[in-house]
Amino acid sequence: MTLAVTTANGPGGSGTETGHGAGRPRVAAADHGAMWVYIVGDLFIFGGWFVFYLVYRAGEHTVFAESQAHLSQTMGLINTIILLVSSWLVALCVNAARARSYDEAARYAWLTILCGAVFAATKLYEWTSNIAEGRSFTSNDFFMFYYFLTAIHLFHVLCGFIVLGVLVRTLRTPALRSQGVIENCAAYWHMVDLLWVVIFALVYLLR
Amino acid sequence: MAARTHLTVILVLLVSVTVLSWYLGTGGGAHPMAPNLTISAAVLFIALLKVRLIMSEFMDVGTAPAWVRRASNAWLVLFFAALFMVHIAVSGG
Amino acid sequence: MGEQMASTGQRICLWTAPVVGAIWVVCFFLFPGFTAPLSPTLPAKAVAAFYADPDNLARARYGMILFNWFGIGFLPFYALITVQMERMAHNSEVLAYGFLATATSAAVLISITILFFQIAAFRPDRDPAIVQLINDMAWMTFTVPVSFLMAQAGILALAIFLDRQPKPIYPRWIGHFNVLVIPLLAPCVFASIKLTGPFAWDGIWSYWVRIGLYVVWTIVMFVAVMRAMGRTAETPALTAAMPALGTGDA
Amino acid sequence: MSRQGAMIAGPPPGIKFPARLAWHWQHNRQIELWIVWWSMPVFYQIFTITYFVFARTMPPPPPHWNVAEIRDWVALRHSGIDIGYILFYLTIGLPGWHIGLIATLLKRMTISPAFAYAYLGTMAAGTVPGALLNGFGYSLLALRPGRDPAALAFLYEFANLTFVGTMGVFFVASFILVVAILLDKNDILPKWFGFACIWNLTTEFTVAPAWIFRHGPMTWTGGISFYWNMVVYGTWQIMYFVVFYKAIKKIPSNLSRPAARAEPVSLSARGSS
């Protein structure tokens, strides 16, 4: 069941750029509204969780610092770089789509999905190695937050695969091409990357 | 072509800043994570910078509807201020 | 044509109601706790003794097994009412779907009640306090949630009053009857706070009046559905003519 | 599609409140939709009063209490629990109506009716474990305070965990709503609301640790799993009312019978079921 993210072109909304005149970077507001509501909302929801993380970190500073030392910061660094590259790729994809070279854009989209898969794989590896060493969700508050934040983020990455799937389908089938959908999907993936950047700073590096 | 190079420059900037914050954060990976206010402040600031870059350059918040720009800026200011406050209030106090 | 085939299916749904009703009556007399309802004031030991008594135990177990099989039995009948509600001269089928949703919730509850009775009867030599707890849960789920039936009757009454067409699906007095059911069922919620008196779960109102009301409601609805089915089967074109009639000036 | 007046030129101006209602009852072609819609705020108002004012089981008492603390709390709240849950037991049937409204809107979309029936099925089954068992738990606590400690602790957890912990039902129902709204071309419900339902879906993840923890922010009364979830759920609930209000306004009154539904694709032959 493919999930076609059709833009909000209700009776009142302006038509989307279906395949013609996609060169115009500014897309009518009506097409962008839907995903942005979600992105902004999700940012604030995550913001709330980050504040809770810091409040609890303030309470048990030593426990958090010790547990943080157990985490492998280099693994976190690799993950961050992978997602930054994937964000770059999806930006290139949008850029190529604007220049209407859709095959190139589709290639970039596939590369983004690949990066996402690598990120998910390293994340699962990191979890299993931590759990193997006895540091699980219930060992202490730090690891509770660690598994909670990374798990919710991984859920967003998995949803990202669906969204990127829609992006590839939109790029592949000329009838469906609409710049609004392409930019919506890219914006979602940027949000996923952006949230990881903050998680990396808070969970791995904060002293 | 200009847009592509522009994006690549942004990527390089982001990656290098990330490596810098990693280096700062782990203190070169030498001694364990001794609590240190200036380093965490630097790490938080770098994170703020990265988020701002991703939003404006990659996400094209500029082309998004106006309320999105205002809302994401408000989130940045509000959220990072809260982070600084909570963090400094603890280790400083 | 579709209409003829459907009415056979509908007739089967219709006649499941009396069959399930008859089986429920058998369950009522089989389960010792129904003919003489357990009083909420019984101490834990007495409740445990009730289940431990070999004669009660056998009747309880077999009665509840039978009830478990047919506890959900009225849903085809409710589905039939939903189908007929969809034929009413309304602007949308919101009332039909609302009826089906509340009917489903009510049916889920009856199943939960049966499960608690069966668990209590499964190990009667359990610690009396726990047997009492399970028995409390059973009676609570059996008596207190009358609001689903009230919502069911309410939305049905609403649909009947709004069904403005020359030959409405159900006569208006059934709407009034459903409206009457609501205040009659309402006091049963006091079974959640009262241990004695008419509204306790073995009280006259919360037990006998409620069960009697449910029986009467089912019989009345059975007759109404049967009559409505008779009429719609004769004039299958009724659905097609619906939009033209529903011009709101009836 | 131009919207034929849902009512013929609206009620005559200047008539008093009861007369307006009588007029709407007689002439408004979408009166049943509006009655069901108005039952939503009414129910959620009573729902809030029951939990937050009378019984004060929201925000719920903490999970790390021992039996003595539970018994004292129940003794203190005894009359509040009684009154609150009486009100609750009288009105818990209304969500069935709301499910009917949403199923009708889903039926108006250009997607298969399977979504409407799936939504109706999941939510109708979900009302019972989602809210009602919470009521039974607390009522039985209040009914027999001198109960055996083990039974008391069981009822206390039974009440709180079934209420907060019924996740799958609302997760699947929200997922059905998200997919339906995003696929729909009739634009019955706005696309942004489709995305907003994903927040509601995510709150089911954040409440999951309540099944594991008895201390900290992720218990059934914790900062993240309860309070922040309430903020997210609260905003979604307000959007929920506004969006359905607009959707009903948008349904043209001649789009009454499902068979007559304006579907871009070929008219699905609707048997007389």
Coordinates of N, CA and C in Angstrom, one line a residue, chain A residues 28-152:
Chain A
A28 N 4.2 27.2 -3.5 CA 3.0 27.9 -2.8 C 2.9 27.4 -1.4
A29 N 2.5 28.3 -0.5 CA 2.5 28.0 0.9 C 1.6 26.8 1.2
A30 N 0.5 26.7 0.4 CA -0.5 25.6 0.8 C 0.2 24.3 0.7
D31 N 1.2 24.1 -0.2 CA 1.7 22.8 -0.4 C 2.7 22.5 0.8
H32 N 3.2 23.5 1.4 CA 4.2 23.2 2.4 C 3.6 23.0 3.8
G33 N 2.4 23.6 3.9 CA 1.9 23.7 5.3 C 1.8 22.4 6.0
A34 N 1.4 21.3 5.4 CA 1.1 20.1 6.1 C 2.3 19.5 6.9
M35 N 3.4 19.3 6.1 CA 4.5 18.6 6.8 C 5.2 19.5 7.8
W36 N 5.1 20.8 7.5 CA 5.8 21.8 8.5 C 5.1 21.8 9.8
V37 N 3.8 21.6 9.8 CA 3.1 21.5 11.1 C 3.7 20.4 11.9
Y38 N 3.8 19.3 11.2 CA 4.4 18.1 12.0 C 5.8 18.4 12.4
I39 N 6.6 18.9 11.5 CA 8.0 19.1 11.9 C 8.2 20.1 13.1
V40 N 7.5 21.2 13.0 CA 7.6 22.2 14.1 C 7.1 21.6 15.4
G41 N 5.9 20.9 15.3 CA 5.4 20.2 16.5 C 6.3 19.2 17.1
D42 N 6.9 18.4 16.2 CA 7.8 17.4 16.7 C 9.0 18.0 17.4
L43 N 9.5 19.1 16.8 CA 10.7 19.8 17.4 C 10.3 20.2 18.9
F44 N 9.1 20.8 19.0 CA 8.8 21.2 20.4 C 8.6 20.0 21.3
I45 N 8.0 18.9 20.8 CA 7.8 17.7 21.6 C 9.2 17.1 22.0
F46 N 10.1 17.0 21.1 CA 11.5 16.6 21.4 C 12.1 17.5 22.4
G47 N 11.8 18.9 22.2 CA 12.4 19.9 23.1 C 12.0 19.6 24.5
G48 N 10.8 19.2 24.7 CA 10.3 18.9 26.1 C 11.1 17.7 26.7
W49 N 11.3 16.7 25.9 CA 12.1 15.5 26.4 C 13.5 15.9 26.7
F50 N 14.1 16.8 25.9 CA 15.5 17.2 26.2 C 15.5 17.9 27.5
V51 N 14.6 18.8 27.7 CA 14.6 19.6 29.0 C 14.4 18.6 30.2
F52 N 13.6 17.6 30.0 CA 13.4 16.6 31.1 C 14.8 15.9 31.3
Y53 N 15.4 15.6 30.2 CA 16.7 14.9 30.3 C 17.7 15.8 31.2
L54 N 17.7 17.0 30.8 CA 18.7 17.9 31.5 C 18.3 18.1 33.0
V55 N 17.0 18.2 33.2 CA 16.6 18.4 34.6 C 17.0 17.2 35.4
Y56 N 16.8 16.0 34.9 CA 17.2 14.8 35.6 C 18.7 14.6 35.7
R57 N 19.4 15.2 34.6 CA 20.9 15.1 34.7 C 21.4 16.0 35.8
A58 N 20.7 17.1 35.9 CA 21.1 18.1 37.0 C 21.0 17.4 38.4
G59 N 19.9 16.5 38.5 CA 19.7 15.9 39.8 C 20.8 14.9 40.1
E60 N 21.2 14.1 39.1 CA 22.2 13.0 39.4 C 23.5 13.2 38.6
H61 N 24.2 14.3 38.8 CA 25.3 14.7 37.9 C 26.3 13.6 37.8
T62 N 26.7 13.0 39.0 CA 27.8 12.0 38.9 C 27.4 10.8 38.2
V63 N 26.2 10.3 38.5 CA 25.7 9.0 37.8 C 25.7 9.2 36.3
F64 N 25.2 10.4 35.9 CA 25.1 10.6 34.5 C 26.5 10.7 33.9
A65 N 27.5 11.4 34.6 CA 28.8 11.5 34.0 C 29.5 10.2 33.9
E66 N 29.4 9.3 34.9 CA 30.0 8.0 34.9 C 29.4 7.2 33.7
S67 N 28.1 7.1 33.7 CA 27.4 6.3 32.7 C 27.8 6.8 31.3
Q68 N 27.9 8.1 31.2 CA 28.2 8.7 29.8 C 29.6 8.2 29.4
A69 N 30.5 8.0 30.3 CA 31.9 7.6 30.0 C 31.8 6.2 29.3
H70 N 30.8 5.4 29.7 CA 30.7 4.0 29.2 C 30.4 4.1 27.7
L71 N 29.6 5.1 27.3 CA 29.2 5.2 25.9 C 30.5 5.4 25.0
S72 N 30.4 4.9 23.8 CA 31.6 5.2 22.9 C 31.3 6.5 22.1
Q73 N 32.0 7.5 22.4 CA 31.7 8.8 21.8 C 32.0 8.7 20.3
T74 N 33.0 7.9 19.9 CA 33.4 7.8 18.5 C 32.2 7.2 17.7
M75 N 31.5 6.2 18.3 CA 30.3 5.7 17.6 C 29.3 6.8 17.4
G76 N 29.1 7.6 18.4 CA 28.2 8.7 18.2 C 28.6 9.6 17.1
L77 N 30.0 9.9 17.1 CA 30.5 10.8 16.1 C 30.2 10.2 14.7
I78 N 30.5 8.9 14.5 CA 30.2 8.3 13.2 C 28.8 8.4 12.8
N79 N 27.9 8.1 13.8 CA 26.5 8.2 13.5 C 26.1 9.6 13.0
T80 N 26.7 10.6 13.7 CA 26.3 12.0 13.4 C 26.8 12.3 12.0
I81 N 28.0 11.9 11.7 CA 28.5 12.2 10.3 C 27.7 11.5 9.3
I82 N 27.3 10.3 9.5 CA 26.5 9.6 8.5 C 25.2 10.4 8.3
L83 N 24.5 10.8 9.4 CA 23.3 11.5 9.1 C 23.5 12.9 8.5
L84 N 24.6 13.5 8.8 CA 24.9 14.8 8.1 C 25.1 14.6 6.6
V85 N 25.8 13.5 6.3 CA 26.0 13.2 4.9 C 24.6 12.9 4.2
S86 N 23.8 12.2 4.9 CA 22.5 11.8 4.3 C 21.7 13.1 4.2
S87 N 21.8 14.0 5.1 CA 21.1 15.3 5.0 C 21.6 16.1 3.8
W88 N 22.9 16.0 3.6 CA 23.5 16.7 2.4 C 23.0 16.1 1.1
L89 N 22.9 14.7 1.1 CA 22.5 14.0 -0.1 C 21.0 14.4 -0.4
V90 N 20.2 14.5 0.6 CA 18.8 14.7 0.3 C 18.6 16.2 -0.1
A91 N 19.5 17.1 0.4 CA 19.5 18.5 -0.1 C 19.9 18.5 -1.6
L92 N 20.9 17.7 -1.9 CA 21.3 17.6 -3.3 C 20.2 17.1 -4.2
C93 N 19.4 16.1 -3.6 CA 18.3 15.5 -4.3 C 17.3 16.6 -4.7
V94 N 17.0 17.4 -3.7 CA 16.0 18.5 -3.9 C 16.5 19.4 -4.9
N95 N 17.8 19.7 -4.8 CA 18.4 20.7 -5.8 C 18.3 20.1 -7.2
A96 N 18.6 18.8 -7.3 CA 18.5 18.2 -8.7 C 17.1 18.2 -9.2
A97 N 16.2 18.0 -8.3 CA 14.7 17.9 -8.7 C 14.3 19.3 -9.2
R98 N 14.9 20.3 -8.5 CA 14.5 21.7 -8.9 C 15.0 21.9 -10.4
A99 N 16.2 21.4 -10.6 CA 16.8 21.6 -12.0 C 16.1 20.5 -12.9
R100 N 15.1 19.8 -12.4 CA 14.3 18.8 -13.2 C 15.2 17.7 -13.8
S101 N 16.4 17.4 -13.1 CA 17.1 16.2 -13.6 C 16.7 15.1 -12.6
Y102 N 15.5 14.5 -12.8 CA 14.9 13.6 -11.8 C 15.7 12.3 -11.6
D103 N 16.4 11.8 -12.6 CA 17.1 10.6 -12.4 C 18.2 10.8 -11.4
E104 N 19.0 11.9 -11.6 CA 20.0 12.2 -10.6 C 19.4 12.3 -9.2
A105 N 18.3 13.0 -9.2 CA 17.6 13.2 -7.8 C 17.3 11.9 -7.2
A106 N 16.8 11.0 -8.1 CA 16.4 9.6 -7.5 C 17.6 8.9 -7.0
R107 N 18.7 9.1 -7.7 CA 20.0 8.4 -7.2 C 20.3 8.9 -5.8
Y108 N 20.3 10.3 -5.7 CA 20.6 10.8 -4.4 C 19.7 10.3 -3.3
A109 N 18.4 10.2 -3.7 CA 17.4 9.7 -2.7 C 17.7 8.3 -2.2
W110 N 18.1 7.4 -3.2 CA 18.5 6.1 -2.8 C 19.7 6.1 -1.9
L111 N 20.7 7.0 -2.2 CA 21.9 7.1 -1.4 C 21.5 7.5 0.0
T112 N 20.5 8.4 0.1 CA 20.0 8.9 1.5 C 19.5 7.7 2.2
I113 N 18.7 6.9 1.5 CA 18.1 5.7 2.2 C 19.2 4.8 2.7
L114 N 20.2 4.6 1.9 CA 21.3 3.8 2.2 C 22.0 4.3 3.5
C115 N 22.2 5.6 3.6 CA 22.9 6.2 4.8 C 22.0 5.9 6.0
G116 N 20.7 6.1 5.8 CA 19.7 5.9 6.9 C 19.9 4.5 7.4
A117 N 20.0 3.5 6.5 CA 20.1 2.1 6.8 C 21.4 1.9 7.6
V118 N 22.5 2.5 7.2 CA 23.7 2.3 7.9 C 23.6 2.9 9.3
F119 N 23.0 4.1 9.4 CA 22.8 4.7 10.7 C 22.0 3.7 11.6
A120 N 20.9 3.2 11.1 CA 20.1 2.3 11.9 C 20.9 1.1 12.3
A121 N 21.7 0.6 11.4 CA 22.5 -0.6 11.7 C 23.5 -0.3 12.9
T122 N 24.2 0.8 12.7 CA 25.2 1.1 13.8 C 24.5 1.4 15.1
K123 N 23.3 2.0 15.0 CA 22.5 2.2 16.3 C 22.2 0.9 16.9
L124 N 21.7 -0.1 16.1 CA 21.3 -1.4 16.7 C 22.6 -2.1 17.3
Y125 N 23.7 -2.0 16.5 CA 24.9 -2.6 17.0 C 25.3 -2.0 18.4
E126 N 25.2 -0.6 18.4 CA 25.6 0.1 19.7 C 24.7 -0.4 20.8
W127 N 23.4 -0.5 20.6 CA 22.5 -1.0 21.6 C 22.9 -2.4 22.1
T128 N 23.0 -3.3 21.2 CA 23.3 -4.7 21.6 C 24.6 -4.8 22.3
S129 N 25.6 -4.0 21.9 CA 26.9 -4.1 22.7 C 26.7 -3.6 24.1
N130 N 25.9 -2.5 24.2 CA 25.7 -1.9 25.5 C 24.9 -2.9 26.4
I131 N 23.8 -3.5 25.8 CA 23.0 -4.4 26.6 C 23.9 -5.6 27.0
A132 N 24.7 -6.1 26.0 CA 25.6 -7.2 26.4 C 26.4 -6.9 27.6
E133 N 26.9 -5.7 27.7 CA 27.7 -5.4 28.9 C 26.8 -5.0 30.1
G134 N 25.6 -5.3 30.0 CA 24.8 -5.2 31.2 C 24.2 -3.9 31.5
R135 N 24.3 -2.9 30.5 CA 23.8 -1.6 30.7 C 22.5 -1.5 29.9
S136 N 21.3 -1.7 30.6 CA 20.1 -1.8 29.9 C 19.2 -0.6 30.2
F137 N 18.0 -0.7 29.7 CA 17.0 0.4 29.9 C 16.8 0.7 31.4
T138 N 16.9 -0.3 32.2 CA 16.5 -0.1 33.6 C 17.7 0.0 34.5
S139 N 18.9 0.1 34.0 CA 20.1 0.1 34.9 C 20.1 1.4 35.7
N140 N 20.0 2.5 35.0 CA 19.9 3.8 35.8 C 19.3 4.9 34.9
D141 N 19.1 6.0 35.5 CA 18.3 7.1 34.8 C 19.0 7.5 33.5
F142 N 20.4 7.5 33.5 CA 21.0 7.9 32.3 C 20.7 7.0 31.1
F143 N 20.8 5.7 31.4 CA 20.6 4.8 30.3 C 19.1 4.7 30.0
M144 N 18.2 5.0 31.0 CA 16.8 5.1 30.6 C 16.6 6.2 29.5
F145 N 17.2 7.4 29.8 CA 17.0 8.5 28.8 C 17.8 8.1 27.5
Y146 N 18.9 7.5 27.7 CA 19.7 7.1 26.4 C 18.9 6.2 25.5
Y147 N 18.3 5.1 26.1 CA 17.6 4.2 25.2 C 16.3 4.9 24.8
F148 N 15.7 5.7 25.7 CA 14.4 6.3 25.3 C 14.6 7.3 24.1
L149 N 15.6 8.2 24.3 CA 15.8 9.2 23.2 C 16.2 8.6 21.9
T150 N 17.1 7.6 22.0 CA 17.6 7.0 20.7 C 16.5 6.1 20.1
A151 N 15.7 5.5 21.0 CA 14.6 4.7 20.4 C 13.6 5.5 19.7
I152 N 13.2 6.6 20.3 CA 12.2 7.5 19.7 C 12.8 8.0 18.4

